[in-house]
PDB file of C-alpha atoms in Angstrom:
ATOM      1  CA  ASP P 218     -31.067   4.116   6.346  1.00 60.00           C
ATOM      2  CA  GLN P 219     -27.694   1.982   5.644  1.00 70.00           C
ATOM      3  CA  GLN P 220     -28.166  -1.700   6.384  1.00 86.00           C
ATOM      4  CA  VAL P 221     -24.643  -2.169   6.271  1.00 91.00           C
ATOM      5  CA  LYS P 222     -21.713   0.175   7.610  1.00 93.00           C
ATOM      6  CA  GLN P 223     -18.191  -0.080   6.942  1.00 95.00           C
ATOM      7  CA  ASN P 224     -17.070   2.921   9.216  1.00 91.00           C
ATOM      8  CA  SER P 225     -13.304   2.999   8.272  1.00 95.00           C
ATOM      9  CA  PRO P 226     -12.905   4.290   4.643  1.00 94.00           C
ATOM     10  CA  SER P 227      -9.069   3.449   4.711  1.00 96.00           C
ATOM     11  CA  LEU P 228      -6.697   0.979   6.311  1.00 97.00           C
ATOM     12  CA  SER P 229      -2.662   0.955   5.973  1.00 98.00           C
ATOM     13  CA  VAL P 230      -0.813  -2.123   7.299  1.00 98.00           C
ATOM     14  CA  GLN P 231       2.888  -3.135   6.907  1.00 98.00           C
ATOM     15  CA  GLU P 232       3.618  -5.990   4.675  1.00 98.00           C
ATOM     16  CA  GLY P 233       3.554  -9.247   7.004  1.00 98.00           C
ATOM     17  CA  ARG P 234       1.411  -7.858   9.566  1.00 98.00           C
ATOM     18  CA  ILE P 235      -2.372  -8.709  10.074  1.00 98.00           C
ATOM     19  CA  SER P 236      -5.049  -6.785   8.174  1.00 98.00           C
ATOM     20  CA  ILE P 237      -8.472  -6.429  10.024  1.00 98.00           C
ATOM     21  CA  LEU P 238     -11.446  -4.983   8.216  1.00 98.00           C
ATOM     22  CA  ASN P 239     -14.627  -4.831   9.708  1.00 98.00           C
ATOM     23  CA  CYS P 240     -18.596  -4.614   9.107  1.00 97.00           C
ATOM     24  CA  ASP P 241     -21.585  -3.751  10.942  1.00 96.00           C
ATOM     25  CA  TYR P 242     -24.979  -4.592  10.320  1.00 95.00           C
ATOM     26  CA  THR P 243     -28.387  -3.669  11.314  1.00 92.00           C
ATOM     27  CA  ASN P 244     -30.855  -6.306  10.202  1.00 83.00           C
ATOM     28  CA  SER P 245     -30.758  -9.918  11.411  1.00 80.00           C
ATOM     29  CA  MET P 246     -32.332 -11.581   8.408  1.00 84.00           C
ATOM     30  CA  PHE P 247     -29.339 -12.183   6.123  1.00 85.00           C
ATOM     31  CA  ASP P 248     -28.519 -15.676   5.190  1.00 86.00           C
ATOM     32  CA  TYR P 249     -24.861 -15.340   4.245  1.00 90.00           C
ATOM     33  CA  PHE P 250     -22.165 -12.748   4.535  1.00 93.00           C
ATOM     34  CA  LEU P 251     -19.570 -12.275   2.066  1.00 94.00           C
ATOM     35  CA  TRP P 252     -16.379 -10.211   1.222  1.00 96.00           C
ATOM     36  CA  TYR P 253     -15.486  -8.775  -1.874  1.00 96.00           C
ATOM     37  CA  LYS P 254     -12.535  -7.469  -3.312  1.00 97.00           C
ATOM     38  CA  LYS P 255     -12.193  -4.628  -6.013  1.00 96.00           C
ATOM     39  CA  TYR P 256      -8.746  -3.666  -7.788  1.00 96.00           C
ATOM     40  CA  PRO P 257      -9.026  -0.284  -9.676  1.00 92.00           C
ATOM     41  CA  ALA P 258     -10.795  -0.454 -13.065  1.00 90.00           C
ATOM     42  CA  GLU P 259     -12.034  -3.776 -12.676  1.00 94.00           C
ATOM     43  CA  GLY P 260     -15.189  -5.161 -10.969  1.00 95.00           C
ATOM     44  CA  PRO P 261     -15.588  -6.498  -7.612  1.00 95.00           C
ATOM     45  CA  THR P 262     -14.264 -10.449  -7.171  1.00 95.00           C
ATOM     46  CA  PHE P 263     -15.554 -12.919  -4.667  1.00 93.00           C
ATOM     47  CA  LEU P 264     -13.228 -13.349  -1.669  1.00 95.00           C
ATOM     48  CA  ILE P 265     -14.808 -15.452   1.008  1.00 95.00           C
ATOM     49  CA  SER P 266     -18.106 -15.963   2.736  1.00 93.00           C
ATOM     50  CA  ILE P 267     -19.669 -17.308   5.774  1.00 94.00           C
ATOM     51  CA  SER P 268     -23.145 -18.682   6.564  1.00 92.00           C
ATOM     52  CA  SER P 269     -25.366 -17.163   9.279  1.00 90.00           C
ATOM     53  CA  ILE P 270     -25.150 -20.326  11.177  1.00 92.00           C
ATOM     54  CA  LYS P 271     -21.229 -20.206  11.635  1.00 93.00           C
ATOM     55  CA  ASP P 272     -19.055 -17.946  13.480  1.00 95.00           C
ATOM     56  CA  LYS P 273     -15.807 -18.270  11.454  1.00 97.00           C
ATOM     57  CA  ASN P 274     -14.631 -19.494   7.894  1.00 96.00           C
ATOM     58  CA  GLU P 275     -11.141 -19.704   6.735  1.00 97.00           C
ATOM     59  CA  ASP P 276      -9.574 -19.752   3.229  1.00 96.00           C
ATOM     60  CA  GLY P 277      -5.719 -19.909   3.302  1.00 97.00           C
ATOM     61  CA  ARG P 278      -4.715 -16.283   4.551  1.00 98.00           C
ATOM     62  CA  PHE P 279      -8.226 -15.166   4.693  1.00 98.00           C
ATOM     63  CA  THR P 280     -10.321 -15.656   7.829  1.00 98.00           C
ATOM     64  CA  VAL P 281     -13.874 -14.346   8.240  1.00 98.00           C
ATOM     65  CA  PHE P 282     -15.580 -13.997  11.784  1.00 97.00           C
ATOM     66  CA  LEU P 283     -19.175 -13.530  12.282  1.00 96.00           C
ATOM     67  CA  ASN P 284     -20.551 -12.075  15.772  1.00 95.00           C
ATOM     68  CA  LYS P 285     -24.424 -12.346  15.336  1.00 93.00           C
ATOM     69  CA  SER P 286     -25.131 -10.878  18.760  1.00 93.00           C
ATOM     70  CA  ALA P 287     -23.049  -7.768  18.045  1.00 95.00           C
ATOM     71  CA  LYS P 288     -24.170  -7.850  14.388  1.00 95.00           C
ATOM     72  CA  HIS P 289     -20.624  -7.615  13.374  1.00 96.00           C
ATOM     73  CA  LEU P 290     -18.452  -9.084  10.555  1.00 96.00           C
ATOM     74  CA  SER P 291     -14.631  -8.987  10.133  1.00 98.00           C
ATOM     75  CA  LEU P 292     -12.118  -9.932   7.693  1.00 98.00           C
ATOM     76  CA  HIS P 293      -8.821 -11.072   8.703  1.00 98.00           C
ATOM     77  CA  ILE P 294      -5.748 -11.150   6.357  1.00 98.00           C
ATOM     78  CA  VAL P 295      -2.567 -12.921   7.675  1.00 98.00           C
ATOM     79  CA  PRO P 296       0.006 -12.030   6.614  1.00 98.00           C
ATOM     80  CA  SER P 297      -0.648  -8.984   4.472  1.00 98.00           C
ATOM     81  CA  GLN P 298       0.714  -8.842   1.184  1.00 98.00           C
ATOM     82  CA  PRO P 299       1.319  -5.771  -1.094  1.00 97.00           C
ATOM     83  CA  GLY P 300      -0.943  -7.563  -3.584  1.00 97.00           C
ATOM     84  CA  ASP P 301      -3.810  -7.273  -1.399  1.00 98.00           C
ATOM     85  CA  SER P 302      -3.994  -3.665  -1.737  1.00 98.00           C
ATOM     86  CA  ALA P 303      -7.380  -2.897  -2.726  1.00 97.00           C
ATOM     87  CA  VAL P 304     -10.848  -1.904  -2.013  1.00 97.00           C
ATOM     88  CA  TYR P 305     -12.907  -4.532   0.295  1.00 98.00           C
ATOM     89  CA  PHE P 306     -16.756  -4.612   0.507  1.00 97.00           C
ATOM     90  CA  CYS P 307     -18.716  -6.706   2.651  1.00 96.00           C
ATOM     91  CA  ALA P 308     -21.967  -7.844   1.485  1.00 94.00           C
ATOM     92  CA  LEU P 309     -24.996  -9.391   3.211  1.00 91.00           C
ATOM     93  CA  GLU P 310     -27.092 -11.619   1.353  1.00 88.00           C
ATOM     94  CA  ARG P 311     -31.033 -12.433   1.246  1.00 83.00           C
ATOM     95  CA  GLY P 312     -32.088 -12.798  -2.506  1.00 81.00           C
ATOM     96  CA  GLN P 313     -29.902 -10.049  -3.454  1.00 86.00           C
ATOM     97  CA  LEU P 314     -26.558  -8.812  -2.055  1.00 90.00           C
ATOM     98  CA  THR P 315     -26.689  -5.702   0.003  1.00 91.00           C
ATOM     99  CA  PHE P 316     -23.156  -3.937   0.153  1.00 93.00           C
ATOM    100  CA  GLY P 317     -21.177  -1.821   2.492  1.00 94.00           C
ATOM    101  CA  SER P 318     -19.376   1.083   1.395  1.00 94.00           C
ATOM    102  CA  GLY P 319     -16.093  -0.180   1.416  1.00 95.00           C
ATOM    103  CA  THR P 320     -12.636   0.168   2.973  1.00 97.00           C
ATOM    104  CA  GLN P 321      -9.463   0.926   0.966  1.00 97.00           C
ATOM    105  CA  LEU P 322      -6.703  -1.313   2.253  1.00 98.00           C
ATOM    106  CA  THR P 323      -3.060  -0.522   1.816  1.00 98.00           C
ATOM    107  CA  VAL P 324      -0.355  -2.926   2.337  1.00 98.00           C
ATOM    108  CA  LEU P 325       3.084  -0.944   2.612  1.00 97.00           C
ATOM    109  CA  PRO P 326       6.187  -2.859   1.499  1.00 92.00           C
TER     110      PRO P 326
ATOM    111  CA  ASN H   3     -12.717 -15.626 -21.190  1.00 63.00           C
ATOM    112  CA  ALA H   4     -16.184 -16.684 -19.645  1.00 71.00           C
ATOM    113  CA  GLY H   5     -17.427 -13.935 -17.554  1.00 94.00           C
ATOM    114  CA  VAL H   6     -19.585 -10.711 -17.973  1.00 97.00           C
ATOM    115  CA  THR H   7     -19.043  -8.450 -20.468  1.00 97.00           C
ATOM    116  CA  GLN H   8     -20.419  -4.518 -20.222  1.00 97.00           C
ATOM    117  CA  THR H   9     -20.291  -1.898 -23.129  1.00 96.00           C
ATOM    118  CA  PRO H  10     -19.604   0.907 -23.434  1.00 97.00           C
ATOM    119  CA  LYS H  11     -16.347   1.398 -20.720  1.00 96.00           C
ATOM    120  CA  PHE H  12     -16.696   4.968 -20.948  1.00 96.00           C
ATOM    121  CA  GLN H  13     -19.436   7.537 -21.756  1.00 96.00           C
ATOM    122  CA  VAL H  14     -19.915  11.107 -21.644  1.00 97.00           C
ATOM    123  CA  LEU H  15     -23.227  12.493 -21.925  1.00 97.00           C
ATOM    124  CA  LYS H  16     -25.095  15.807 -21.688  1.00 97.00           C
ATOM    125  CA  THR H  17     -28.018  16.460 -19.559  1.00 98.00           C
ATOM    126  CA  GLY H  18     -31.340  14.970 -21.264  1.00 97.00           C
ATOM    127  CA  GLN H  19     -29.476  12.846 -23.399  1.00 97.00           C
ATOM    128  CA  SER H  20     -30.561   9.056 -23.503  1.00 97.00           C
ATOM    129  CA  MET H  21     -28.208   5.862 -23.757  1.00 96.00           C
ATOM    130  CA  THR H  22     -28.423   1.936 -23.188  1.00 97.00           C
ATOM    131  CA  LEU H  23     -25.713   0.176 -21.224  1.00 98.00           C
ATOM    132  CA  GLN H  24     -25.202  -3.306 -22.445  1.00 97.00           C
ATOM    133  CA  CYS H  25     -24.419  -6.229 -20.360  1.00 98.00           C
ATOM    134  CA  ALA H  26     -23.826  -9.964 -21.509  1.00 97.00           C
ATOM    135  CA  GLN H  27     -22.917 -13.098 -19.485  1.00 97.00           C
ATOM    136  CA  ASP H  28     -21.754 -16.340 -20.994  1.00 96.00           C
ATOM    137  CA  MET H  29     -22.167 -18.462 -17.702  1.00 93.00           C
ATOM    138  CA  ASN H  30     -25.739 -19.739 -18.486  1.00 93.00           C
ATOM    139  CA  HIS H  31     -26.692 -17.850 -14.939  1.00 93.00           C
ATOM    140  CA  ASN H  32     -30.292 -17.084 -14.176  1.00 92.00           C
ATOM    141  CA  SER H  33     -29.949 -13.704 -12.220  1.00 93.00           C
ATOM    142  CA  MET H  34     -28.576 -10.509 -13.404  1.00 95.00           C
ATOM    143  CA  TYR H  35     -28.257  -7.036 -11.716  1.00 96.00           C
ATOM    144  CA  TRP H  36     -27.017  -3.472 -12.223  1.00 98.00           C
ATOM    145  CA  TYR H  37     -25.576  -1.676  -9.409  1.00 97.00           C
ATOM    146  CA  ARG H  38     -24.040   1.800  -9.371  1.00 97.00           C
ATOM    147  CA  GLN H  39     -20.764   2.822  -7.400  1.00 95.00           C
ATOM    148  CA  ASP H  40     -20.539   6.217  -5.977  1.00 92.00           C
ATOM    149  CA  PRO H  41     -18.018   7.544  -3.421  1.00 85.00           C
ATOM    150  CA  GLY H  42     -18.441   6.671   0.087  1.00 82.00           C
ATOM    151  CA  MET H  43     -21.780   4.978  -0.834  1.00 85.00           C
ATOM    152  CA  GLY H  44     -20.593   1.547  -2.041  1.00 89.00           C
ATOM    153  CA  LEU H  45     -22.284  -0.451  -4.471  1.00 94.00           C
ATOM    154  CA  ARG H  46     -26.175   0.112  -4.611  1.00 95.00           C
ATOM    155  CA  LEU H  47     -28.739  -1.974  -6.495  1.00 95.00           C
ATOM    156  CA  ILE H  48     -30.540  -0.286  -9.192  1.00 97.00           C
ATOM    157  CA  TYR H  49     -32.559  -3.322 -10.979  1.00 97.00           C
ATOM    158  CA  TYR H  50     -32.375  -6.992 -10.883  1.00 95.00           C
ATOM    159  CA  SER H  51     -33.715  -9.991 -12.870  1.00 95.00           C
ATOM    160  CA  ALA H  52     -34.008 -12.997 -10.957  1.00 91.00           C
ATOM    161  CA  SER H  53     -34.838 -15.118 -14.186  1.00 90.00           C
ATOM    162  CA  GLU H  54     -35.392 -14.642 -18.095  1.00 90.00           C
ATOM    163  CA  GLY H  55     -38.794 -12.681 -18.243  1.00 89.00           C
ATOM    164  CA  THR H  56     -38.540 -11.070 -14.693  1.00 94.00           C
ATOM    165  CA  THR H  57     -37.339  -7.625 -13.549  1.00 97.00           C
ATOM    166  CA  ASP H  58     -37.579  -5.884 -10.141  1.00 96.00           C
ATOM    167  CA  LYS H  59     -36.663  -2.549  -8.804  1.00 97.00           C
ATOM    168  CA  GLY H  60     -33.699  -2.354  -6.388  1.00 95.00           C
ATOM    169  CA  GLU H  61     -32.803   0.516  -3.953  1.00 93.00           C
ATOM    170  CA  VAL H  62     -32.205   3.179  -6.426  1.00 96.00           C
ATOM    171  CA  PRO H  63     -34.535   2.573  -9.654  1.00 97.00           C
ATOM    172  CA  ASN H  64     -35.436   6.174 -10.260  1.00 97.00           C
ATOM    173  CA  GLY H  65     -34.369   7.350 -13.758  1.00 96.00           C
ATOM    174  CA  TYR H  66     -33.737   3.904 -15.084  1.00 98.00           C
ATOM    175  CA  ASN H  67     -35.182   1.275 -17.138  1.00 97.00           C
ATOM    176  CA  VAL H  68     -33.981  -2.242 -17.686  1.00 98.00           C
ATOM    177  CA  SER H  69     -34.932  -5.066 -20.331  1.00 97.00           C
ATOM    178  CA  ARG H  70     -33.871  -8.632 -19.811  1.00 96.00           C
ATOM    179  CA  LEU H  71     -33.318  -9.453 -23.752  1.00 89.00           C
ATOM    180  CA  ASN H  72     -32.848 -13.005 -23.183  1.00 95.00           C
ATOM    181  CA  LYS H  73     -31.181 -15.129 -20.734  1.00 95.00           C
ATOM    182  CA  ARG H  74     -27.446 -13.604 -21.638  1.00 97.00           C
ATOM    183  CA  GLU H  75     -28.406 -10.025 -21.965  1.00 97.00           C
ATOM    184  CA  PHE H  76     -29.461  -7.527 -19.502  1.00 98.00           C
ATOM    185  CA  SER H  77     -29.374  -3.720 -20.505  1.00 98.00           C
ATOM    186  CA  LEU H  78     -30.081  -0.608 -18.405  1.00 98.00           C
ATOM    187  CA  ARG H  79     -31.446   2.704 -20.155  1.00 98.00           C
ATOM    188  CA  LEU H  80     -31.180   6.152 -18.913  1.00 97.00           C
ATOM    189  CA  GLU H  81     -33.905   7.870 -20.773  1.00 93.00           C
ATOM    190  CA  SER H  82     -32.972  11.591 -19.932  1.00 96.00           C
ATOM    191  CA  ALA H  83     -29.525  11.629 -18.211  1.00 97.00           C
ATOM    192  CA  ALA H  84     -29.115  13.886 -15.238  1.00 97.00           C
ATOM    193  CA  PRO H  85     -25.838  14.960 -13.574  1.00 97.00           C
ATOM    194  CA  SER H  86     -27.049  12.902 -10.571  1.00 96.00           C
ATOM    195  CA  GLN H  87     -26.475   9.643 -12.663  1.00 97.00           C
ATOM    196  CA  THR H  88     -22.865  10.399 -13.017  1.00 97.00           C
ATOM    197  CA  SER H  89     -21.385   6.918 -11.559  1.00 97.00           C
ATOM    198  CA  VAL H  90     -19.698   3.672 -12.064  1.00 97.00           C
ATOM    199  CA  TYR H  91     -22.192   1.262 -13.301  1.00 98.00           C
ATOM    200  CA  PHE H  92     -21.554  -2.536 -12.661  1.00 98.00           C
ATOM    201  CA  CYS H  93     -23.456  -5.292 -14.197  1.00 98.00           C
ATOM    202  CA  ALA H  94     -23.182  -8.787 -12.490  1.00 96.00           C
ATOM    203  CA  SER H  95     -24.618 -12.361 -12.600  1.00 95.00           C
ATOM    204  CA  SER H  96     -25.199 -15.262 -10.313  1.00 92.00           C
ATOM    205  CA  GLU H  97     -26.467 -18.800 -10.632  1.00 85.00           C
ATOM    206  CA  ALA H  98     -29.471 -18.064  -8.336  1.00 69.00           C
ATOM    207  CA  GLY H  99     -30.038 -15.696  -5.598  1.00 61.00           C
ATOM    208  CA  GLY H 100     -27.642 -13.358  -4.103  1.00 59.00           C
ATOM    209  CA  PHE H 101     -24.589 -15.617  -3.606  1.00 68.00           C
ATOM    210  CA  GLY H 102     -21.319 -15.511  -5.611  1.00 79.00           C
ATOM    211  CA  TYR H 103     -21.774 -12.828  -7.880  1.00 91.00           C
ATOM    212  CA  THR H 104     -19.659 -12.259 -10.953  1.00 94.00           C
ATOM    213  CA  PHE H 105     -19.228  -8.737 -12.224  1.00 96.00           C
ATOM    214  CA  GLY H 106     -18.244  -7.103 -15.308  1.00 97.00           C
ATOM    215  CA  SER H 107     -15.398  -4.391 -15.324  1.00 96.00           C
ATOM    216  CA  GLY H 108     -17.765  -1.329 -15.340  1.00 96.00           C
ATOM    217  CA  THR H 109     -18.897   1.511 -17.225  1.00 97.00           C
ATOM    218  CA  ARG H 110     -17.729   5.182 -16.256  1.00 96.00           C
ATOM    219  CA  LEU H 111     -20.670   7.556 -17.064  1.00 97.00           C
ATOM    220  CA  THR H 112     -20.235  11.178 -16.772  1.00 97.00           C
ATOM    221  CA  VAL H 113     -23.164  13.422 -17.182  1.00 97.00           C
ATOM    222  CA  VAL H 114     -22.572  17.036 -17.829  1.00 96.00           C
TER     223      VAL H 114
END
């Protein structure tokens, strides 16, 4: 039974527009929620995180939102750039990381 | 550059063969992890080592063994490879717990 779900395998967005990536989870016992970014032939790299006691965290063009009542996590990228094209994984932390299946974001020039 | 180094980058095995995937980190991290990535499945934890001298099973440990050789090195062994173990394997390390992993660049393994 998957604890973390990313229901959209892919997303295409025009350059300059907003990208919204979503993640749903089933278990409320996680301490931190993270987003990782992965380019082809590379390992995932940490992007941004949010504590379970917060509902929003910003870092430049990236904002993560946490809705604990809905068990929903989202990543907003504004404005989107072609270099943002990658696979994005949400991950939930409680001792170790549990990853979602990933969403391939393509930002079109 | 500091980070996590995995060897080899690519490997083709025949069913039943054995091999060891090597991982080393130079960040003095306590915790190390092995994940596999399969299409549509994301990253699934195989084994982890919270500190030198300890190892624990993750979500998908069957068919694998691990050794935490010292603080820097964490190896993953396939004793008798099966086609179902065809995957991309990632090693990662962290200072403590599951926060802020640093990943290696991966090993693409094909079992025929």
